[in-house]
Short mmCIF file of C-alpha atoms and ligand atoms in Angstrom, two decimals:
data_model
loop_
_atom_site.label_atom_id
_atom_site.label_comp_id
_atom_site.label_asym_id
_atom_site.label_seq_id
_atom_site.Cartn_x
_atom_site.Cartn_y
_atom_site.Cartn_z
CA MET Y 1 50.80 -40.67 -25.26
CA GLY Y 2 48.39 -40.25 -28.66
CA THR Y 3 46.23 -37.30 -29.07
CA ARG Y 4 43.11 -39.08 -28.63
CA SER Y 5 44.09 -40.73 -24.79
CA THR Y 6 45.32 -37.01 -23.75
CA ILE Y 7 41.81 -35.63 -24.82
CA PHE Y 8 40.27 -38.68 -23.25
CA ILE Y 9 42.18 -37.79 -19.78
CA ALA Y 10 41.10 -34.42 -20.05
CA ALA Y 11 37.40 -34.60 -20.59
CA ILE Y 12 37.58 -37.44 -17.49
CA THR Y 13 39.09 -34.80 -15.53
CA LEU Y 14 37.01 -32.10 -16.41
CA LEU Y 15 33.82 -34.71 -15.76
CA CYS Y 16 35.05 -35.22 -12.40
CA PHE Y 17 35.69 -31.87 -11.30
CA LEU Y 18 32.22 -30.49 -12.57
CA LEU Y 19 30.94 -33.36 -10.59
CA PHE Y 20 32.72 -32.02 -7.71
CA ILE Y 21 31.46 -28.60 -7.77
CA GLY Y 22 27.65 -30.27 -8.53
CA CYS Y 23 28.13 -31.76 -5.30
CA SER Y 24 29.53 -29.65 -2.98
CA GLU Y 25 27.10 -26.52 -3.99
CA ARG Y 26 24.16 -28.90 -3.80
CA LYS Y 27 22.99 -29.16 0.16
CA ARG Y 28 23.25 -32.71 1.42
CA PRO Y 29 19.91 -34.83 0.84
CA SER Y 30 19.36 -35.01 4.81
CA GLU Y 31 19.66 -31.26 5.18
CA GLU Y 32 17.76 -30.44 1.98
CA ALA Y 33 14.86 -32.57 3.98
CA ALA Y 34 14.79 -31.13 6.76
CA ARG Y 35 14.29 -27.42 5.56
CA SER Y 36 11.09 -26.32 4.90
CA ILE Y 37 10.13 -24.07 2.31
CA ILE Y 38 7.68 -21.26 2.51
CA VAL Y 39 5.76 -19.12 -0.04
CA PHE Y 40 5.41 -15.59 0.69
CA LYS Y 41 2.91 -14.05 -1.70
CA HIS Y 42 2.99 -10.43 -2.07
CA GLY Y 43 2.11 -7.35 -4.32
CA LYS Y 44 4.85 -6.14 -6.49
CA ILE Y 45 7.54 -3.76 -4.18
CA SER Y 46 8.43 -0.30 -6.18
CA GLY Y 47 12.17 0.27 -6.80
CA ASP Y 48 14.85 -2.04 -6.70
CA PRO Y 49 13.42 -5.78 -5.63
CA SER Y 50 17.07 -6.94 -4.15
CA ILE Y 51 16.17 -4.49 -1.61
CA PHE Y 52 13.39 -6.71 -0.26
CA ARG Y 53 15.22 -9.94 -0.90
CA ALA Y 54 18.14 -8.78 1.34
CA ILE Y 55 15.51 -9.00 4.20
CA LEU Y 56 14.28 -12.48 3.10
CA ASP Y 57 18.14 -13.41 3.18
CA ARG Y 58 18.74 -12.46 6.70
CA PHE Y 59 15.45 -14.11 7.70
CA GLU Y 60 16.73 -17.55 6.13
CA SER Y 61 20.25 -17.19 7.84
CA GLU Y 62 18.79 -16.32 11.08
CA ASN Y 63 16.49 -19.04 10.46
CA PRO Y 64 18.45 -21.97 8.21
CA GLU Y 65 15.88 -24.67 8.57
CA ILE Y 66 13.47 -22.10 6.42
CA SER Y 67 13.94 -21.15 2.73
CA VAL Y 68 11.38 -18.62 1.64
CA ARG Y 69 10.15 -18.37 -1.97
CA GLU Y 70 8.85 -14.72 -2.86
CA GLU Y 71 5.85 -14.76 -5.30
CA THR Y 72 5.10 -11.19 -6.48
CA LEU Y 73 1.45 -10.34 -7.54
CA PRO Y 74 0.34 -7.10 -9.71
CA ALA Y 75 0.42 -4.06 -7.71
CA SER Y 76 -2.99 -3.46 -8.03
CA THR Y 77 -5.04 -4.25 -5.02
CA ASP Y 78 -7.79 -4.84 -6.78
CA GLU Y 79 -6.06 -7.64 -8.65
CA GLN Y 80 -4.21 -9.14 -5.79
CA HIS Y 81 -7.95 -9.58 -4.05
CA GLN Y 82 -9.15 -11.22 -6.89
CA PHE Y 83 -6.42 -13.81 -7.10
CA TYR Y 84 -7.14 -14.46 -2.96
CA THR Y 85 -10.80 -14.98 -3.60
CA LEU Y 86 -10.22 -17.26 -6.44
CA ASN Y 87 -7.44 -19.24 -4.58
CA LEU Y 88 -8.56 -19.26 -1.00
CA GLU Y 89 -11.88 -20.23 -1.92
CA GLY Y 90 -10.28 -23.17 -3.85
CA ARG Y 91 -8.30 -23.74 -0.36
CA THR Y 92 -4.93 -23.57 -1.95
CA SER Y 93 -2.23 -24.73 -0.06
CA ASP Y 94 -0.02 -22.72 -2.81
CA PHE Y 95 0.96 -20.34 -0.35
CA ASP Y 96 1.97 -19.60 2.97
CA VAL Y 97 2.00 -15.89 4.17
CA LEU Y 98 -0.02 -13.40 2.55
CA SER Y 99 0.39 -9.58 2.33
CA MET Y 100 -3.49 -8.41 2.80
CA ASP Y 101 -4.78 -4.81 2.17
CA VAL Y 102 -6.11 -3.12 5.24
CA ILE Y 103 -9.65 -3.47 3.93
CA TRP Y 104 -9.70 -7.30 3.40
CA VAL Y 105 -8.91 -8.63 6.89
CA PRO Y 106 -12.69 -8.66 8.46
CA GLU Y 107 -13.77 -10.67 4.69
CA PHE Y 108 -11.09 -13.08 5.16
CA ALA Y 109 -11.49 -13.60 8.59
CA ARG Y 110 -15.06 -14.41 8.14
CA ALA Y 111 -14.30 -16.76 5.41
CA GLY Y 112 -12.36 -19.10 7.25
CA TRP Y 113 -9.30 -18.09 5.15
CA ILE Y 114 -6.74 -16.91 7.56
CA ARG Y 115 -5.25 -18.10 10.82
CA ASP Y 116 -6.16 -16.77 14.01
CA LEU Y 117 -3.04 -15.06 15.07
CA SER Y 118 -3.45 -13.81 18.21
CA HIS Y 119 -0.94 -15.81 20.26
CA LEU Y 120 1.51 -13.78 18.19
CA ALA Y 121 0.99 -10.47 19.92
CA SER Y 122 0.47 -9.59 23.82
CA GLU Y 123 -1.91 -7.20 24.83
CA GLN Y 124 0.94 -4.92 25.53
CA GLU Y 125 2.35 -5.25 22.24
CA ARG Y 126 -0.68 -4.59 20.38
CA SER Y 127 -1.02 -1.26 22.47
CA ASP Y 128 1.68 -0.02 20.12
CA PHE Y 129 0.29 -0.83 17.05
CA PHE Y 130 -1.30 2.43 15.31
CA PRO Y 131 -4.99 1.87 16.32
CA GLY Y 132 -6.30 2.33 12.76
CA PRO Y 133 -4.82 -0.83 11.42
CA MET Y 134 -4.89 -2.60 14.79
CA GLU Y 135 -8.97 -2.41 14.19
CA ALA Y 136 -8.55 -3.64 11.03
CA VAL Y 137 -7.03 -6.84 11.77
CA THR Y 138 -9.24 -7.75 14.43
CA TYR Y 139 -12.18 -9.58 13.71
CA ARG Y 140 -15.08 -10.71 16.53
CA GLY Y 141 -11.73 -10.05 19.24
CA ARG Y 142 -9.25 -11.92 17.48
CA MET Y 143 -6.14 -10.77 15.54
CA TYR Y 144 -5.84 -12.30 12.22
CA ALA Y 145 -2.99 -10.42 10.88
CA VAL Y 146 -0.07 -8.03 12.24
CA PRO Y 147 0.37 -4.84 10.57
CA TRP Y 148 3.23 -4.69 8.21
CA TYR Y 149 3.44 -1.37 7.00
CA LEU Y 150 0.96 1.54 7.32
CA ASP Y 151 0.04 4.42 4.41
CA ALA Y 152 -1.62 7.71 4.23
CA GLY Y 153 -2.47 10.01 1.45
CA VAL Y 154 0.20 12.59 1.67
CA LEU Y 155 0.70 15.95 -0.63
CA TYR Y 156 4.18 15.95 -2.60
CA TYR Y 157 5.05 19.51 -3.82
CA ARG Y 158 8.06 20.93 -5.71
CA LYS Y 159 9.89 22.40 -3.02
CA ASP Y 160 12.11 24.50 -5.55
CA LEU Y 161 8.90 25.83 -8.01
CA LEU Y 162 7.04 26.93 -4.83
CA ASP Y 163 10.27 28.76 -3.59
CA LYS Y 164 10.83 30.21 -7.18
CA TYR Y 165 7.44 31.69 -6.97
CA GLY Y 166 7.08 32.27 -3.49
CA PHE Y 167 4.32 30.25 -2.50
CA SER Y 168 3.66 27.91 0.54
CA PRO Y 169 2.88 24.45 0.42
CA PRO Y 170 -1.01 24.89 0.47
CA ARG Y 171 -3.41 24.09 3.20
CA THR Y 172 -6.52 24.40 1.45
CA TRP Y 173 -7.46 23.32 -2.44
CA ASN Y 174 -8.44 26.55 -3.39
CA GLY Y 175 -4.75 27.37 -2.22
CA LEU Y 176 -3.36 24.84 -4.35
CA VAL Y 177 -5.92 25.68 -7.40
CA GLU Y 178 -4.61 29.59 -7.06
CA ALA Y 179 -0.52 28.34 -6.74
CA ALA Y 180 -1.00 25.65 -9.65
CA GLN Y 181 -2.71 28.68 -12.11
CA HIS Y 182 0.36 31.25 -11.16
CA ILE Y 183 3.04 28.24 -11.87
CA THR Y 184 1.92 26.33 -14.53
CA PRO Y 185 2.03 28.68 -17.28
CA ARG Y 186 5.44 30.22 -16.61
CA GLU Y 187 7.28 26.60 -16.17
CA LYS Y 188 6.92 24.61 -19.61
CA ASP Y 189 5.25 20.90 -19.48
CA LEU Y 190 4.28 21.55 -15.93
CA TYR Y 191 0.76 19.65 -14.66
CA GLY Y 192 -0.89 21.33 -11.77
CA TYR Y 193 -2.12 18.58 -9.35
CA ILE Y 194 -1.95 14.87 -10.42
CA TRP Y 195 -3.77 11.76 -8.30
CA GLN Y 196 -5.10 8.56 -8.95
CA GLY Y 197 -8.63 8.72 -10.93
CA LYS Y 198 -8.32 5.03 -12.92
CA GLN Y 199 -11.82 2.93 -12.19
CA TYR Y 200 -9.86 1.08 -8.92
CA GLU Y 201 -9.76 1.05 -5.10
CA GLY Y 202 -6.95 3.85 -5.12
CA LEU Y 203 -9.92 6.06 -6.76
CA VAL Y 204 -12.28 5.78 -3.95
CA CYS Y 205 -8.61 6.43 -1.27
CA ASN Y 206 -9.10 10.03 -3.26
CA VAL Y 207 -12.68 10.68 -2.89
CA LEU Y 208 -12.78 9.85 0.28
CA GLU Y 209 -9.91 12.41 1.28
CA PHE Y 210 -12.07 15.02 -0.73
CA PHE Y 211 -15.71 14.21 1.04
CA TRP Y 212 -13.58 14.01 4.12
CA GLY Y 213 -11.78 17.30 4.02
CA ASN Y 214 -15.18 19.05 3.36
CA GLY Y 215 -16.72 17.18 6.26
CA GLY Y 216 -18.61 14.74 4.49
CA ASP Y 217 -18.47 10.71 4.77
CA VAL Y 218 -19.93 7.46 3.64
CA LEU Y 219 -21.43 6.32 6.82
CA LYS Y 220 -22.04 8.61 10.07
CA GLU Y 221 -22.90 6.14 13.12
CA GLY Y 222 -24.38 3.73 11.13
CA ARG Y 223 -26.36 5.83 8.93
CA LEU Y 224 -25.55 6.30 4.92
CA VAL Y 225 -24.68 9.62 4.29
CA ILE Y 226 -22.70 9.72 0.83
CA ASP Y 227 -24.95 11.70 -1.02
CA SER Y 228 -24.54 14.66 1.47
CA ARG Y 229 -23.78 18.16 0.35
CA GLU Y 230 -20.25 18.25 1.54
CA ASN Y 231 -19.87 15.10 -0.76
CA MET Y 232 -21.49 16.28 -3.56
CA GLU Y 233 -19.51 19.87 -3.35
CA ALA Y 234 -16.28 17.63 -2.90
CA ALA Y 235 -17.07 15.52 -5.71
CA ALA Y 236 -17.85 18.63 -8.38
CA PHE Y 237 -14.46 20.10 -7.14
CA MET Y 238 -12.79 16.96 -8.31
CA ARG Y 239 -14.42 17.58 -11.69
CA ASN Y 240 -14.08 20.57 -12.28
CA LEU Y 241 -9.57 20.36 -11.40
CA ILE Y 242 -10.04 18.62 -14.79
CA GLU Y 243 -12.00 20.74 -16.61
CA SER Y 244 -10.22 23.54 -15.38
CA GLY Y 245 -6.79 22.19 -16.61
CA ILE Y 246 -5.23 21.76 -13.02
CA THR Y 247 -5.60 18.24 -13.47
CA PRO Y 248 -4.71 16.50 -16.74
CA PRO Y 249 -7.47 13.76 -18.26
CA LEU Y 250 -4.80 11.21 -18.04
CA VAL Y 251 -5.55 11.14 -14.15
CA THR Y 252 -8.61 9.28 -15.22
CA THR Y 253 -6.67 6.20 -15.91
CA ALA Y 254 -3.54 7.08 -13.48
CA MET Y 255 -2.89 4.47 -10.65
CA GLU Y 256 -0.01 5.12 -7.85
CA GLU Y 257 2.88 4.36 -10.05
CA PRO Y 258 2.19 6.43 -13.52
CA THR Y 259 1.57 9.45 -11.24
CA ARG Y 260 5.08 8.90 -9.07
CA HIS Y 261 6.46 8.26 -12.61
CA ILE Y 262 5.26 11.73 -14.23
CA PHE Y 263 5.83 13.70 -10.76
CA GLY Y 264 9.59 11.95 -10.96
CA ASN Y 265 10.30 12.86 -14.60
CA GLY Y 266 9.51 16.66 -13.01
CA ARG Y 267 6.52 17.15 -15.07
CA ALA Y 268 3.93 17.81 -12.11
CA LEU Y 269 3.53 20.61 -9.44
CA PHE Y 270 1.33 18.63 -6.75
CA MET Y 271 0.68 15.02 -6.38
CA ARG Y 272 -1.06 13.12 -3.97
CA ASN Y 273 0.23 9.63 -3.15
CA TRP Y 274 1.53 7.00 -0.81
CA PRO Y 275 4.39 7.82 1.47
CA TYR Y 276 6.88 5.29 -0.10
CA VAL Y 277 7.29 7.45 -3.21
CA TRP Y 278 9.83 9.76 -0.98
CA ASN Y 279 12.55 7.13 -0.64
CA ILE Y 280 12.95 6.95 -4.67
CA TYR Y 281 12.77 10.70 -5.29
CA ASN Y 282 15.21 11.33 -2.52
CA ALA Y 283 17.87 8.21 -3.62
CA GLU Y 284 20.96 9.05 -5.05
CA GLY Y 285 20.81 9.83 -8.71
CA SER Y 286 17.39 10.95 -8.49
CA PRO Y 287 16.57 13.97 -10.49
CA LEU Y 288 14.40 15.28 -7.87
CA ARG Y 289 16.70 14.52 -4.88
CA GLY Y 290 16.14 17.15 -2.44
CA LYS Y 291 13.76 19.51 -4.53
CA VAL Y 292 10.52 17.41 -3.24
CA GLY Y 293 8.23 18.65 -0.28
CA ILE Y 294 5.55 16.69 1.55
CA ALA Y 295 2.69 17.63 3.41
CA PRO Y 296 -0.65 16.81 4.66
CA LEU Y 297 -3.41 16.83 2.06
CA PRO Y 298 -5.22 20.17 1.61
CA SER Y 299 -9.22 20.37 2.78
CA PHE Y 300 -11.47 22.87 2.23
CA PRO Y 301 -11.73 26.01 4.25
CA GLY Y 302 -12.51 25.66 7.90
CA LYS Y 303 -12.59 21.99 7.44
CA THR Y 304 -9.81 19.30 8.88
CA PRO Y 305 -7.67 17.36 6.43
CA ILE Y 306 -8.04 13.62 6.44
CA SER Y 307 -6.20 10.95 4.91
CA THR Y 308 -7.09 7.44 3.75
CA LEU Y 309 -6.14 4.85 6.18
CA GLY Y 310 -3.91 2.10 3.81
CA GLY Y 311 -1.31 0.04 4.70
CA TRP Y 312 -0.46 -3.89 4.48
CA GLN Y 313 -1.29 -6.70 6.90
CA LEU Y 314 0.56 -9.92 7.20
CA GLY Y 315 -1.46 -12.99 7.63
CA VAL Y 316 -1.14 -16.79 7.24
CA ASN Y 317 -3.23 -19.24 4.85
CA ARG Y 318 -5.82 -21.13 6.85
CA PHE Y 319 -4.54 -24.22 4.40
CA SER Y 320 -0.79 -23.33 5.02
CA ARG Y 321 1.19 -26.66 5.52
CA ASN Y 322 3.55 -25.21 7.30
CA PRO Y 323 2.27 -22.72 9.66
CA GLU Y 324 4.79 -22.75 12.40
CA ALA Y 325 7.16 -21.69 9.76
CA ALA Y 326 4.87 -18.96 8.19
CA GLU Y 327 4.52 -17.61 11.54
CA LYS Y 328 7.90 -17.28 12.43
CA LEU Y 329 8.36 -15.29 9.01
CA VAL Y 330 5.48 -12.81 10.14
CA ARG Y 331 6.99 -11.82 13.10
CA PHE Y 332 10.07 -11.39 11.76
CA LEU Y 333 8.44 -9.12 9.50
CA SER Y 334 6.85 -7.09 11.38
CA SER Y 335 9.44 -7.15 14.35
CA PRO Y 336 10.16 -3.40 15.32
CA ASP Y 337 14.05 -3.81 13.71
CA VAL Y 338 12.85 -4.95 10.54
CA GLN Y 339 10.53 -2.50 10.24
CA LYS Y 340 12.89 -0.25 10.99
CA THR Y 341 14.94 -1.44 8.54
CA ALA Y 342 12.39 -1.51 5.53
CA ALA Y 343 11.12 2.08 6.56
CA ILE Y 344 15.05 2.84 5.63
CA THR Y 345 15.54 0.86 2.48
CA ILE Y 346 12.06 0.09 0.58
CA GLY Y 347 10.25 3.53 2.60
CA TYR Y 348 7.86 1.36 4.15
CA LYS Y 349 6.41 2.96 6.76
CA PRO Y 350 6.60 1.38 10.32
CA THR Y 351 3.01 0.47 12.25
CA ARG Y 352 4.28 0.66 15.74
CA ARG Y 353 4.44 3.90 17.18
CA SER Y 354 7.35 3.41 19.31
CA LEU Y 355 9.18 3.37 16.21
CA TYR Y 356 8.52 7.06 15.54
CA GLN Y 357 10.64 8.08 18.39
CA ASP Y 358 14.03 6.52 17.07
CA ALA Y 359 16.36 9.08 16.79
CA GLU Y 360 18.06 7.42 13.77
CA LEU Y 361 15.08 7.23 11.73
CA ARG Y 362 14.00 10.77 12.72
CA ALA Y 363 17.32 12.11 11.90
CA MET Y 364 17.28 10.15 8.53
CA GLN Y 365 14.00 11.13 7.37
CA PRO Y 366 12.79 14.09 9.31
CA PHE Y 367 9.17 14.25 8.27
CA ILE Y 368 8.51 10.84 9.63
CA VAL Y 369 7.28 13.11 12.78
CA SER Y 370 4.59 14.74 10.89
CA LEU Y 371 3.55 11.39 9.68
CA HIS Y 372 2.76 9.98 13.06
CA ASP Y 373 0.20 12.85 13.38
CA ILE Y 374 -1.49 12.10 9.67
CA PHE Y 375 -1.82 8.43 10.43
CA MET Y 376 -3.40 8.70 14.14
CA LYS Y 377 -5.80 10.99 12.13
CA ALA Y 378 -5.95 9.08 9.14
CA ARG Y 379 -9.66 7.43 8.46
CA PRO Y 380 -10.29 3.99 7.99
CA ARG Y 381 -12.39 2.85 4.93
CA PRO Y 382 -15.43 1.30 6.17
CA VAL Y 383 -14.73 -1.88 8.57
CA SER Y 384 -16.81 -4.58 7.10
CA PRO Y 385 -16.64 -7.81 5.71
CA TYR Y 386 -18.52 -6.26 2.94
CA TYR Y 387 -16.48 -3.29 2.40
CA MET Y 388 -15.63 -4.74 -0.89
CA MET Y 389 -19.21 -5.01 -1.98
CA MET Y 390 -19.42 -1.38 -1.22
CA THR Y 391 -16.07 -0.34 -3.12
CA GLN Y 392 -17.46 -1.97 -6.34
CA VAL Y 393 -20.45 0.17 -5.98
CA MET Y 394 -18.57 3.26 -5.53
CA GLN Y 395 -15.29 2.59 -8.12
CA PRO Y 396 -17.85 3.01 -11.29
CA GLU Y 397 -19.62 5.86 -9.73
CA PHE Y 398 -16.88 8.03 -8.70
CA SER Y 399 -15.12 7.21 -12.47
CA ALA Y 400 -18.48 8.01 -14.14
CA ILE Y 401 -18.01 11.81 -11.72
CA ILE Y 402 -14.80 12.46 -12.45
CA SER Y 403 -14.88 11.52 -16.08
CA GLY Y 404 -17.91 13.89 -16.51
CA ILE Y 405 -19.98 11.02 -17.44
CA ARG Y 406 -22.73 11.38 -14.71
CA SER Y 407 -23.23 14.20 -12.38
CA PRO Y 408 -22.65 14.10 -8.75
CA GLU Y 409 -26.04 14.10 -7.89
CA ALA Y 410 -26.83 11.31 -9.83
CA ALA Y 411 -24.05 9.26 -9.52
CA LEU Y 412 -24.05 9.71 -5.39
CA ALA Y 413 -27.83 9.03 -5.10
CA SER Y 414 -27.15 5.85 -7.08
CA THR Y 415 -24.29 4.30 -5.14
CA ARG Y 416 -26.65 5.38 -1.95
CA ARG Y 417 -29.43 2.76 -3.20
CA GLN Y 418 -26.80 0.10 -3.78
CA ILE Y 419 -24.73 0.71 -0.54
CA GLN Y 420 -28.65 0.52 0.89
CA HIS Y 421 -28.74 -2.69 -0.32
CA ILE Y 422 -25.51 -4.32 0.74
CA LEU Y 423 -26.25 -2.77 4.33
CA GLU Y 424 -29.70 -4.72 4.46
CA ALA Y 425 -28.33 -7.50 2.98
CA ASP Y 426 -25.80 -7.94 6.21
CA ARG Y 427 -28.59 -7.32 8.96
C1 GLC V 501 -2.03 1.56 -1.13
C2 GLC V 501 -2.70 1.49 -0.06
C3 GLC V 501 -3.75 0.38 0.07
C4 GLC V 501 -4.76 1.14 -0.74
C5 GLC V 501 -4.27 0.79 -2.32
C6 GLC V 501 -4.77 1.55 -3.06
O1 GLC V 501 -1.47 -0.02 -1.45
O2 GLC V 501 -1.86 0.89 1.33
O3 GLC V 501 -4.52 0.42 1.36
O4 GLC V 501 -6.00 0.21 -0.91
O5 GLC V 501 -3.04 1.63 -2.52
O6 GLC V 501 -4.69 1.52 -4.40
#
């Protein structure tokens, strides 16, 4: 045989081999057609994305007729909200399942953008969920989403450094200032207290915690009380944290993740953040492993500390072409078993109260016991289809206060006037 024919035979053999591999890896056409693909839209998950993909892979193996495609949005809740309002207003069917911030559900339900999911949970099952998120997903007596994971603001502290200087975790804001003033000058490159101060939703969560921790509020029994003396004092205190150097000015442009990195690099003594951060700091290889403590936020003297209730809910797009498959995914992700896995792996905190009694979870994450109480006491932002309009008013005013551009008196008086208009329009 000549060299030419040898090359020809080799090429044909290779081609057949490649064709065989290609055909055997691809699903048969009938199988492909029977499988439905659903799109799950959610915000960027911190840490290793393959951890969440593994949970979705499990769903696919338990439901071989459904494939799930993940589509990720930016981490900022405000940007995600913008995406949904534009696309759902345009009646898109490009995604089936969506993850919603606790503050959006009444707005989306009222607009008719999400399916009524009341049939997914019996009264008895609903009573196991924390009351805060349950209230948030209920609109006119119907359930429009299933609470997926819960958030509440908590205080992270450097246990090793507090021990070194003989301090315990502070219960009051003055206690926090005292510890920071004593410790930071004695350590190299250490900020006192960092939090989320960029002009966005996270800032509102932080400011409300200071208001509430001083006995203030936005609305009390339907009355607008945002310009109360308690709130003015609390807002002035926040500005003062920056002026006195306890909090670095970079906080006025920081969201959750930058603060998580700064604290994670050992550059801050205290940080306010959501519970997800704990798993990342305690992962193998983390420089802070074992050195971080978690505690309820401090309050002002004689007042009760109250965290902002946060968290994400799973809903189904009203315009989805495959609502049955979408509902299956919602049920799966919010099931006790999968919530437990997400708590252990990603650090998402369960919305089902019974999981806080789970012996394995309690042994692995002992602080989950104290989180249960923090979650029970956490306060929701005003639950209203008009909340997003209110926050659009609060964000620039609060940002102006902490940046020293406006006095708390002027900014809160102006906030009051603008929110008053929104509430009047709602009547
Ligand atoms: C977290 C909370 C959410 C809040 C957001 C603010 O994602 O779960 O409720 O609105 O942070 O940045």
